[in-house]
Structure formats: C-alpha cells, structure tokens
Amino acid sequence: MSPQQSTDNLFSLQSHILAEESRHPGASGDFSWIISAISLAGKAIAHRVRRARLESVLGEHGTSNVQGESQQEMDVISNEILMRCLGTRASIAVLASEEDQEPTILRRGKDGGKYCVLFDPLDGSSTLDTNGAVGTIFTVLRNDSDVADAEATVCQPGSRQLAAGYILYGPSTAFVITTGNGVDLFELDPFVGSFILVKRSLRIPERKKVYSVNEAYTDSFPAGYSSYLAWAHANGYSSRYIGSLVGDIHRILLTGGVFMYPPTTSHPTGKLRLLYEANPIGMIVEQAGGRCLSGLESTLDIVPTKLHQRVPLIVGSSGEVDAVRAHFKTPADTMP
Ligand code: P6P
C-alpha cells in the first residue's frame, strides 16, 4: 500500500502520537500530552465555529489585538480554549498567541518547563461570517531555560521547531502535523470524537500551474513579484485565493501550487507573522517536499527579533517556488 493511502486500521491521532513517542526511548510523554491538548482544543474550537452564527458570536469583539487589528469574537473564544487546554500541561514553560501582546509564562525550566507553544488561534476569522474556512496554526519549540526573557525564549529560527501543524475548520475538520518525520493528515470523525489518520507521509506535487496571491495589491508589489505574475499570466497559470492562509495552504499541500504574500504598501515587511504563521507553515510544506522563502532567504533560517514580527512569504511546490525565485535577479526585486 502506498504511503499516500490511508491504512486499513482505524488509527487515531492519539494512537499516532503514542506510536511516535515509542520511537524515542526514554521519552517522558510530556510532548505527547501537548499534542493531545492541541487536539482537544481543536475539537472544542471546531464545535464553537460550527455553532458561531447560532450562538451569535460572529463579528467583532470590540477590541483590537497587538497588531491593531480588530479582534473577532471567535478569535477571543478560540484563544481562551487553547489557553485553558494547554495551561494544564506541566511541561509547558511559555505560551504565545497572535492575540496576546506578551507571551504567557507558565513555569520556568527549573520548575519543569520544557516546551514553548505558539499559535494563531483562528487564522482567517474575518471570513467566518460568510462561512469561510478558518484555521488554528501551532508550533512547538524547546524552552531555553537559560534565557530569562519569555519573548527572547520563543524567538528561535523555524529550523528549530520540534513540531508544527494546523487544524482546518472547513467542510470537515482536518488536523495536519509534522514532528520532523514527514507530514500526516487526520480528519475529525464527529461520531467517534477522534481525529482519524487518512494520509500518512504527505508529499506536495513538485509542479502545479496555480498561484495564490491577493492581486488587488499588484501595483505595490516589488518588481520581482510583478515580473513573475506577468510570466505566469503568459504561461497558462490559474489563480486561487480564499484570503484564509490555512485554507489556501491546505489546497496547495494536497494539490500543489504556490502561495505568495509579498511586501505591500500597507505591509512593507509582509503581513504574515513569522513565528506562529510562516514558520509552522514552512516546516509543514518543506517536510512534505516543498519550499518556503521570504524574499531571497529561507524562511526557516530567519532569526526572529520580535514575537509578532512579520515576513513576506512564498511557499508551496518546490518547482513553483523556484519559478517565482527565478524573477528575483537582485535583492531590490524583492523589496517595496
Ligand atoms: P489579505 C487573514 O487575515 C490572513 O492573516 C491570512 O489568513 C490570509 O492569508 C491573509 O491574512 C489575507 O490577507 O490582505 O489578502 O486580506
């Protein structure tokens, strides 16, 4: 049976986590507990997302996040669910969220804090009121107990992520995860109440003539991106863009293509956040055989300086990312 096909057995995310843990003799089980907590939060958020209109929790919360963006009701609810599920895990030192200005320190290294968990609780939430696909994006880092400052502790390059994943709340609830040993896809079976393995060792197609970018900002794109788009238009490419990162990335992971969020006038360093959006997405895509760039450099090599730092993003099929990169003759081609 090819690794792309589902296994004959009914294999839950919990079983998968424990099987992975057994591959690491001496593993304490702490890491498995963290993924289990994220799975629990995903089920709870999925339930609230599906009932959001019935429970009148769509629309704005009336506050803004640290980015100055208005928070949606469901952003706040999803953030609280993740905090409540992860806050009980004794091995977590630091939690950091797109929705909170500062990281939350749960415990120091000397008190058992081994891991840091960062997340965007509900990416794309502004599309919820029109029933759009939204997602939770997460990443797990090792806690550097020698670093006192919480923000400095989580400012690690993406190449040091221990695990990364997302939960896509669409027609079905998909859970995609990598722990550095390939990418696996699970689907929530509401009748069983578990995420069930449906694809093991996902591989992203090397080529696909589809690009994903908000072309409304074309006039402010750097020259290299504009040159690529002109080339793509002349070479039979089509466009798909739903304005929700997890939805666009899931399509690309399964069928190929390239996603771009270039620097724009309103976001001269790009809109997407490095630590809890670009890095986890980049790890997943590269673990599936794809590529992830921020301009000329590999996203996962960037050394972060701020928790909410933004970067430009070009991510997807290796051949399609290379096709974009070919239009960057000099660094100036990647800058506004
Ligand atoms: P724009 C959602 O707000 C988000 O952060 C990502 O999910 C999405 O890819 C991007 O912004 C869409 O941004 O400027 O095209 O609306």
Short mmCIF file of C-alpha atoms and ligand atoms in Angstrom, two decimals:
data_model
loop_
_atom_site.label_atom_id
_atom_site.label_comp_id
_atom_site.label_asym_id
_atom_site.label_seq_id
_atom_site.Cartn_x
_atom_site.Cartn_y
_atom_site.Cartn_z
CA MET A 1 0.00 0.00 0.00
CA SER A 2 1.41 3.39 -0.94
CA PRO A 3 2.16 5.72 1.97
CA GLN A 4 -0.33 8.17 0.46
CA GLN A 5 -3.25 5.81 1.02
CA SER A 6 -4.95 5.51 4.37
CA THR A 7 -4.03 2.44 6.41
CA ASP A 8 -6.53 -0.38 6.79
CA ASN A 9 -6.61 0.07 10.55
CA LEU A 10 -8.53 2.76 12.40
CA PHE A 11 -5.62 4.89 13.66
CA SER A 12 -6.36 7.91 15.82
CA LEU A 13 -4.15 10.95 16.40
CA GLN A 14 -3.74 9.78 20.00
CA SER A 15 -2.51 6.34 18.82
CA HIS A 16 -0.22 8.05 16.31
CA ILE A 17 1.29 10.31 18.99
CA LEU A 18 1.92 7.34 21.30
CA ALA A 19 3.43 5.32 18.42
CA GLU A 20 5.74 8.26 17.62
CA GLU A 21 6.65 8.53 21.30
CA SER A 22 7.58 4.85 21.43
CA ARG A 23 10.13 5.54 18.68
CA HIS A 24 12.02 7.72 21.16
CA PRO A 25 13.21 5.51 24.05
CA GLY A 26 13.25 7.44 27.27
CA ALA A 27 10.59 9.87 26.05
CA SER A 28 8.70 11.20 29.06
CA GLY A 29 5.34 11.56 27.30
CA ASP A 30 5.31 15.32 28.00
CA PHE A 31 5.43 16.17 24.29
CA SER A 32 2.57 13.76 23.56
CA TRP A 33 0.50 15.47 26.24
CA ILE A 34 0.97 18.81 24.45
CA ILE A 35 -0.23 17.49 21.08
CA SER A 36 -3.12 15.83 22.91
CA ALA A 37 -4.06 19.21 24.44
CA ILE A 38 -3.97 20.88 20.99
CA SER A 39 -6.19 18.08 19.64
CA LEU A 40 -8.68 18.67 22.48
CA ALA A 41 -8.67 22.42 21.80
CA GLY A 42 -9.22 21.75 18.09
CA LYS A 43 -12.32 19.68 18.78
CA ALA A 44 -13.71 22.37 21.09
CA ILE A 45 -12.98 25.18 18.62
CA ALA A 46 -14.50 23.16 15.76
CA HIS A 47 -17.71 22.86 17.78
CA ARG A 48 -17.84 26.61 18.52
CA VAL A 49 -17.01 27.56 14.90
CA ARG A 50 -19.87 25.42 13.58
CA ARG A 51 -22.34 27.00 16.04
CA ALA A 52 -20.95 30.57 15.86
CA ARG A 53 -23.93 32.04 14.00
CA LEU A 54 -26.48 30.10 16.09
CA GLU A 55 -24.78 31.36 19.27
CA SER A 56 -24.44 34.91 17.87
CA VAL A 57 -20.68 35.04 18.39
CA LEU A 58 -19.80 36.18 14.88
CA GLY A 59 -18.43 39.61 14.14
CA GLU A 60 -16.11 41.89 16.08
CA HIS A 61 -15.35 41.59 19.78
CA GLY A 62 -14.94 45.35 20.07
CA THR A 63 -11.22 45.17 20.94
CA SER A 64 -8.02 45.21 18.90
CA ASN A 65 -5.08 42.84 19.10
CA VAL A 66 -1.46 43.85 19.40
CA GLN A 67 -1.35 44.21 15.63
CA GLY A 68 -4.05 46.89 15.83
CA GLU A 69 -6.43 44.55 14.02
CA SER A 70 -9.99 44.32 15.33
CA GLN A 71 -10.49 41.03 17.15
CA GLN A 72 -13.37 38.80 16.13
CA GLU A 73 -15.49 37.23 18.87
CA MET A 74 -14.29 33.82 17.77
CA ASP A 75 -10.62 34.93 17.95
CA VAL A 76 -11.10 35.59 21.66
CA ILE A 77 -13.09 32.38 22.27
CA SER A 78 -10.55 30.23 20.39
CA ASN A 79 -7.65 31.86 22.23
CA GLU A 80 -9.30 31.14 25.59
CA ILE A 81 -9.95 27.49 24.64
CA LEU A 82 -6.29 26.96 23.66
CA MET A 83 -5.06 28.67 26.85
CA ARG A 84 -7.37 26.50 29.00
CA CYS A 85 -6.33 23.26 27.27
CA LEU A 86 -2.58 24.00 27.23
CA GLY A 87 -2.40 25.73 30.61
CA THR A 88 -2.85 22.39 32.40
CA ARG A 89 0.16 20.73 30.76
CA ALA A 90 3.00 20.67 33.31
CA SER A 91 5.79 20.60 30.73
CA ILE A 92 4.93 23.94 29.12
CA ALA A 93 7.10 26.92 30.06
CA VAL A 94 5.72 29.61 27.74
CA LEU A 95 2.56 30.11 25.67
CA ALA A 96 2.44 32.80 22.98
CA SER A 97 -0.53 33.81 20.86
CA GLU A 98 -1.21 36.19 17.98
CA GLU A 99 -3.99 37.58 20.17
CA ASP A 100 -1.81 38.48 23.16
CA GLN A 101 0.79 41.23 23.21
CA GLU A 102 3.14 39.36 25.55
CA PRO A 103 3.90 35.67 25.97
CA THR A 104 2.38 33.89 28.99
CA ILE A 105 4.97 32.36 31.32
CA LEU A 106 3.51 29.24 32.97
CA ARG A 107 6.69 27.99 34.66
CA ARG A 108 10.47 28.21 34.45
CA GLY A 109 12.83 25.50 33.28
CA LYS A 110 13.71 24.65 36.89
CA ASP A 111 10.00 24.02 37.54
CA GLY A 112 9.68 21.59 34.64
CA GLY A 113 9.03 23.97 31.78
CA LYS A 114 10.46 22.07 28.79
CA TYR A 115 8.46 23.43 25.83
CA CYS A 116 7.06 26.64 24.36
CA VAL A 117 3.84 26.56 22.34
CA LEU A 118 2.96 29.38 19.94
CA PHE A 119 -0.26 29.68 17.98
CA ASP A 120 -2.58 31.73 15.85
CA PRO A 121 -5.86 30.61 17.42
CA LEU A 122 -8.18 31.31 14.50
CA ASP A 123 -6.46 32.48 11.36
CA GLY A 124 -8.80 33.91 8.72
CA SER A 125 -11.54 34.55 11.29
CA SER A 126 -12.84 37.59 9.36
CA THR A 127 -14.17 35.14 6.73
CA LEU A 128 -16.26 33.29 9.34
CA ASP A 129 -19.37 35.46 8.90
CA THR A 130 -19.58 34.26 5.30
CA ASN A 131 -18.93 30.64 6.31
CA GLY A 132 -15.31 30.69 5.08
CA ALA A 133 -12.66 28.15 6.04
CA VAL A 134 -10.61 29.17 9.12
CA GLY A 135 -7.78 27.50 10.97
CA THR A 136 -5.62 27.16 14.07
CA ILE A 137 -1.87 27.21 13.41
CA PHE A 138 0.57 25.95 16.06
CA THR A 139 4.25 25.27 16.66
CA VAL A 140 6.25 23.68 19.49
CA LEU A 141 9.72 24.89 20.47
CA ARG A 142 12.13 23.70 23.16
CA ASN A 143 12.26 26.07 26.14
CA ASP A 144 15.70 27.63 26.51
CA SER A 145 15.70 27.74 30.31
CA ASP A 146 18.89 29.81 30.31
CA VAL A 147 17.02 32.68 28.65
CA ALA A 148 15.09 34.67 31.24
CA ASP A 149 13.05 36.83 28.88
CA ALA A 150 9.97 34.98 27.56
CA GLU A 151 9.95 36.78 24.20
CA ALA A 152 13.65 36.02 23.67
CA THR A 153 12.98 32.36 24.56
CA VAL A 154 10.42 31.96 21.77
CA CYS A 155 12.39 33.99 19.19
CA GLN A 156 14.01 30.88 17.67
CA PRO A 157 14.54 30.25 13.94
CA GLY A 158 11.95 27.99 12.31
CA SER A 159 14.61 25.34 11.72
CA ARG A 160 14.48 24.66 15.49
CA GLN A 161 10.76 23.84 15.63
CA LEU A 162 10.08 20.44 17.25
CA ALA A 163 6.60 20.16 15.75
CA ALA A 164 4.24 22.25 13.64
CA GLY A 165 0.70 21.86 12.43
CA TYR A 166 -2.67 23.35 11.70
CA ILE A 167 -6.32 22.48 12.21
CA LEU A 168 -8.55 23.48 9.29
CA TYR A 169 -12.21 24.11 10.12
CA GLY A 170 -13.82 23.58 6.72
CA PRO A 171 -16.47 21.16 5.40
CA SER A 172 -14.51 18.69 7.53
CA THR A 173 -12.07 19.36 10.37
CA ALA A 174 -8.56 18.42 9.24
CA PHE A 175 -5.54 18.10 11.54
CA VAL A 176 -2.16 18.29 9.79
CA ILE A 177 1.02 17.73 11.81
CA THR A 178 4.74 17.15 11.43
CA THR A 179 7.26 16.32 14.15
CA GLY A 180 10.14 16.44 11.67
CA ASN A 181 9.50 12.95 10.30
CA GLY A 182 7.10 13.74 7.43
CA VAL A 183 3.57 15.18 7.39
CA ASP A 184 0.42 13.29 8.38
CA LEU A 185 -3.23 14.22 7.79
CA PHE A 186 -6.07 13.37 10.17
CA GLU A 187 -9.80 14.08 9.86
CA LEU A 188 -12.17 14.55 12.78
CA ASP A 189 -14.85 11.86 12.93
CA PRO A 190 -17.56 13.58 14.99
CA PHE A 191 -19.26 10.27 15.74
CA VAL A 192 -16.08 8.77 17.20
CA GLY A 193 -14.89 12.09 18.61
CA SER A 194 -11.34 11.44 17.37
CA PHE A 195 -9.02 12.65 14.65
CA ILE A 196 -8.54 9.62 12.35
CA LEU A 197 -5.41 9.10 10.18
CA VAL A 198 -6.33 9.42 6.50
CA LYS A 199 -2.99 10.17 4.77
CA ARG A 200 0.49 9.28 6.03
CA SER A 201 3.70 10.97 4.75
CA LEU A 202 2.01 13.58 2.55
CA ARG A 203 4.09 14.71 -0.47
CA ILE A 204 3.32 18.04 -2.17
CA PRO A 205 3.33 17.84 -6.02
CA GLU A 206 6.51 19.43 -7.44
CA ARG A 207 4.64 21.48 -10.07
CA LYS A 208 1.13 22.85 -10.47
CA LYS A 209 0.20 25.89 -12.57
CA VAL A 210 -1.77 27.63 -9.83
CA TYR A 211 -0.67 30.70 -7.84
CA SER A 212 -2.38 32.15 -4.79
CA VAL A 213 -1.96 35.89 -4.11
CA ASN A 214 -4.20 38.92 -3.48
CA GLU A 215 -3.78 40.63 -6.86
CA ALA A 216 -5.61 43.75 -5.58
CA TYR A 217 -2.19 44.85 -4.25
CA THR A 218 -0.33 44.21 -7.53
CA ASP A 219 0.53 47.89 -8.03
CA SER A 220 2.54 47.89 -4.78
CA PHE A 221 4.31 44.52 -5.27
CA PRO A 222 8.13 44.63 -5.67
CA ALA A 223 9.36 44.23 -9.26
CA GLY A 224 10.29 40.55 -8.94
CA TYR A 225 6.75 39.54 -7.95
CA SER A 226 5.20 41.62 -10.75
CA SER A 227 7.60 40.05 -13.24
CA TYR A 228 6.60 36.56 -12.04
CA LEU A 229 2.88 37.35 -12.35
CA ALA A 230 3.33 38.60 -15.93
CA TRP A 231 5.22 35.36 -16.71
CA ALA A 232 2.52 33.23 -15.05
CA HIS A 233 -0.26 35.02 -16.97
CA ALA A 234 1.64 34.31 -20.22
CA ASN A 235 2.18 30.63 -19.34
CA GLY A 236 -1.32 29.38 -18.66
CA TYR A 237 -1.43 29.65 -14.83
CA SER A 238 -4.70 29.96 -12.98
CA SER A 239 -5.32 31.70 -9.67
CA ARG A 240 -6.92 30.51 -6.42
CA TYR A 241 -7.09 32.78 -3.35
CA ILE A 242 -9.54 32.44 -0.46
CA GLY A 243 -7.95 35.00 1.89
CA SER A 244 -7.53 32.44 4.66
CA LEU A 245 -3.96 31.18 4.94
CA VAL A 246 -4.77 27.70 6.27
CA GLY A 247 -7.36 27.12 3.54
CA ASP A 248 -5.01 28.24 0.77
CA ILE A 249 -2.09 26.23 2.17
CA HIS A 250 -4.17 23.03 2.63
CA ARG A 251 -5.20 23.15 -1.04
CA ILE A 252 -1.56 23.66 -2.08
CA LEU A 253 -0.30 20.90 0.24
CA LEU A 254 -2.71 18.40 -1.33
CA THR A 255 -2.76 19.51 -4.99
CA GLY A 256 0.30 21.76 -5.49
CA GLY A 257 0.85 25.41 -6.44
CA VAL A 258 2.44 28.43 -4.80
CA PHE A 259 1.15 30.92 -2.19
CA MET A 260 2.61 34.43 -2.00
CA TYR A 261 2.13 37.31 0.39
CA PRO A 262 4.64 39.90 -0.92
CA PRO A 263 5.62 43.17 0.77
CA THR A 264 2.89 45.78 0.08
CA THR A 265 2.42 49.49 0.78
CA SER A 266 0.35 48.72 3.89
CA HIS A 267 2.64 45.85 4.98
CA PRO A 268 6.18 46.71 3.74
CA THR A 269 7.66 43.66 5.53
CA GLY A 270 4.76 41.39 4.56
CA LYS A 271 1.54 40.73 6.50
CA LEU A 272 2.04 37.20 7.81
CA ARG A 273 3.70 36.61 11.19
CA LEU A 274 6.98 34.74 11.22
CA LEU A 275 6.81 32.80 14.47
CA TYR A 276 3.26 31.40 14.50
CA GLU A 277 2.22 31.52 10.82
CA ALA A 278 5.15 31.46 8.36
CA ASN A 279 7.43 29.13 10.35
CA PRO A 280 4.90 26.36 11.11
CA ILE A 281 3.51 26.50 7.56
CA GLY A 282 7.07 26.49 6.21
CA MET A 283 8.04 23.43 8.28
CA ILE A 284 4.95 21.51 7.16
CA VAL A 285 5.44 22.32 3.46
CA GLU A 286 9.19 21.59 3.49
CA GLN A 287 8.61 18.31 5.37
CA ALA A 288 6.23 17.41 2.51
CA GLY A 289 8.95 18.15 -0.09
CA GLY A 290 8.02 21.75 -0.86
CA ARG A 291 9.88 25.03 -0.33
CA CYS A 292 9.39 28.19 1.75
CA LEU A 293 11.06 31.55 1.12
CA SER A 294 10.81 35.07 2.50
CA GLY A 295 12.20 37.04 -0.43
CA LEU A 296 15.62 35.62 -1.21
CA GLU A 297 16.14 33.81 2.11
CA SER A 298 14.75 30.58 3.50
CA THR A 299 12.01 31.49 5.96
CA LEU A 300 13.12 28.82 8.44
CA ASP A 301 16.61 30.35 8.63
CA ILE A 302 15.42 33.81 9.72
CA VAL A 303 16.49 34.64 13.29
CA PRO A 304 13.48 36.36 14.86
CA THR A 305 13.83 39.51 16.97
CA LYS A 306 10.19 40.15 17.90
CA LEU A 307 7.27 37.86 18.82
CA HIS A 308 4.87 39.45 16.31
CA GLN A 309 7.44 40.06 13.57
CA ARG A 310 6.06 39.88 10.02
CA VAL A 311 7.72 38.47 6.89
CA PRO A 312 6.93 38.15 3.19
CA LEU A 313 6.06 34.57 2.21
CA ILE A 314 6.47 32.42 -0.91
CA VAL A 315 5.54 28.82 -0.09
CA GLY A 316 4.40 25.68 -1.90
CA SER A 317 5.55 23.25 -4.59
CA SER A 318 9.35 23.29 -4.95
CA GLY A 319 9.19 23.84 -8.72
CA GLU A 320 6.66 26.65 -8.36
CA VAL A 321 8.57 28.47 -5.61
CA ASP A 322 11.69 28.19 -7.79
CA ALA A 323 9.70 29.70 -10.68
CA VAL A 324 8.95 32.76 -8.51
CA ARG A 325 12.54 32.91 -7.23
CA ALA A 326 13.83 32.99 -10.84
CA HIS A 327 12.36 36.51 -11.14
CA PHE A 328 14.45 37.84 -8.22
CA LYS A 329 17.62 38.92 -10.07
CA THR A 330 18.77 41.21 -7.24
CA PRO A 331 17.62 41.87 -3.64
CA ALA A 332 15.94 45.05 -4.96
CA ASP A 333 13.48 42.82 -6.87
CA THR A 334 12.09 41.59 -3.54
CA MET A 335 11.76 44.96 -1.79
CA PRO A 336 8.96 47.58 -1.98
P1 P6P B 1 -5.49 39.92 2.62
C1 P6P B 1 -6.16 36.51 7.38
O1 P6P B 1 -6.44 37.80 7.86
C2 P6P B 1 -4.69 36.47 6.99
O2 P6P B 1 -3.90 36.71 8.10
C3 P6P B 1 -4.36 35.13 6.35
O3 P6P B 1 -5.15 34.09 6.81
C4 P6P B 1 -4.58 35.39 4.87
O4 P6P B 1 -3.73 34.62 4.04
C5 P6P B 1 -4.25 36.88 4.73
O5 P6P B 1 -4.44 37.47 6.02
C6 P6P B 1 -5.20 37.56 3.76
O6 P6P B 1 -4.79 38.93 3.70
O7 P6P B 1 -4.70 41.20 2.74
O8 P6P B 1 -5.36 39.26 1.27
O9 P6P B 1 -6.93 40.05 3.06
#
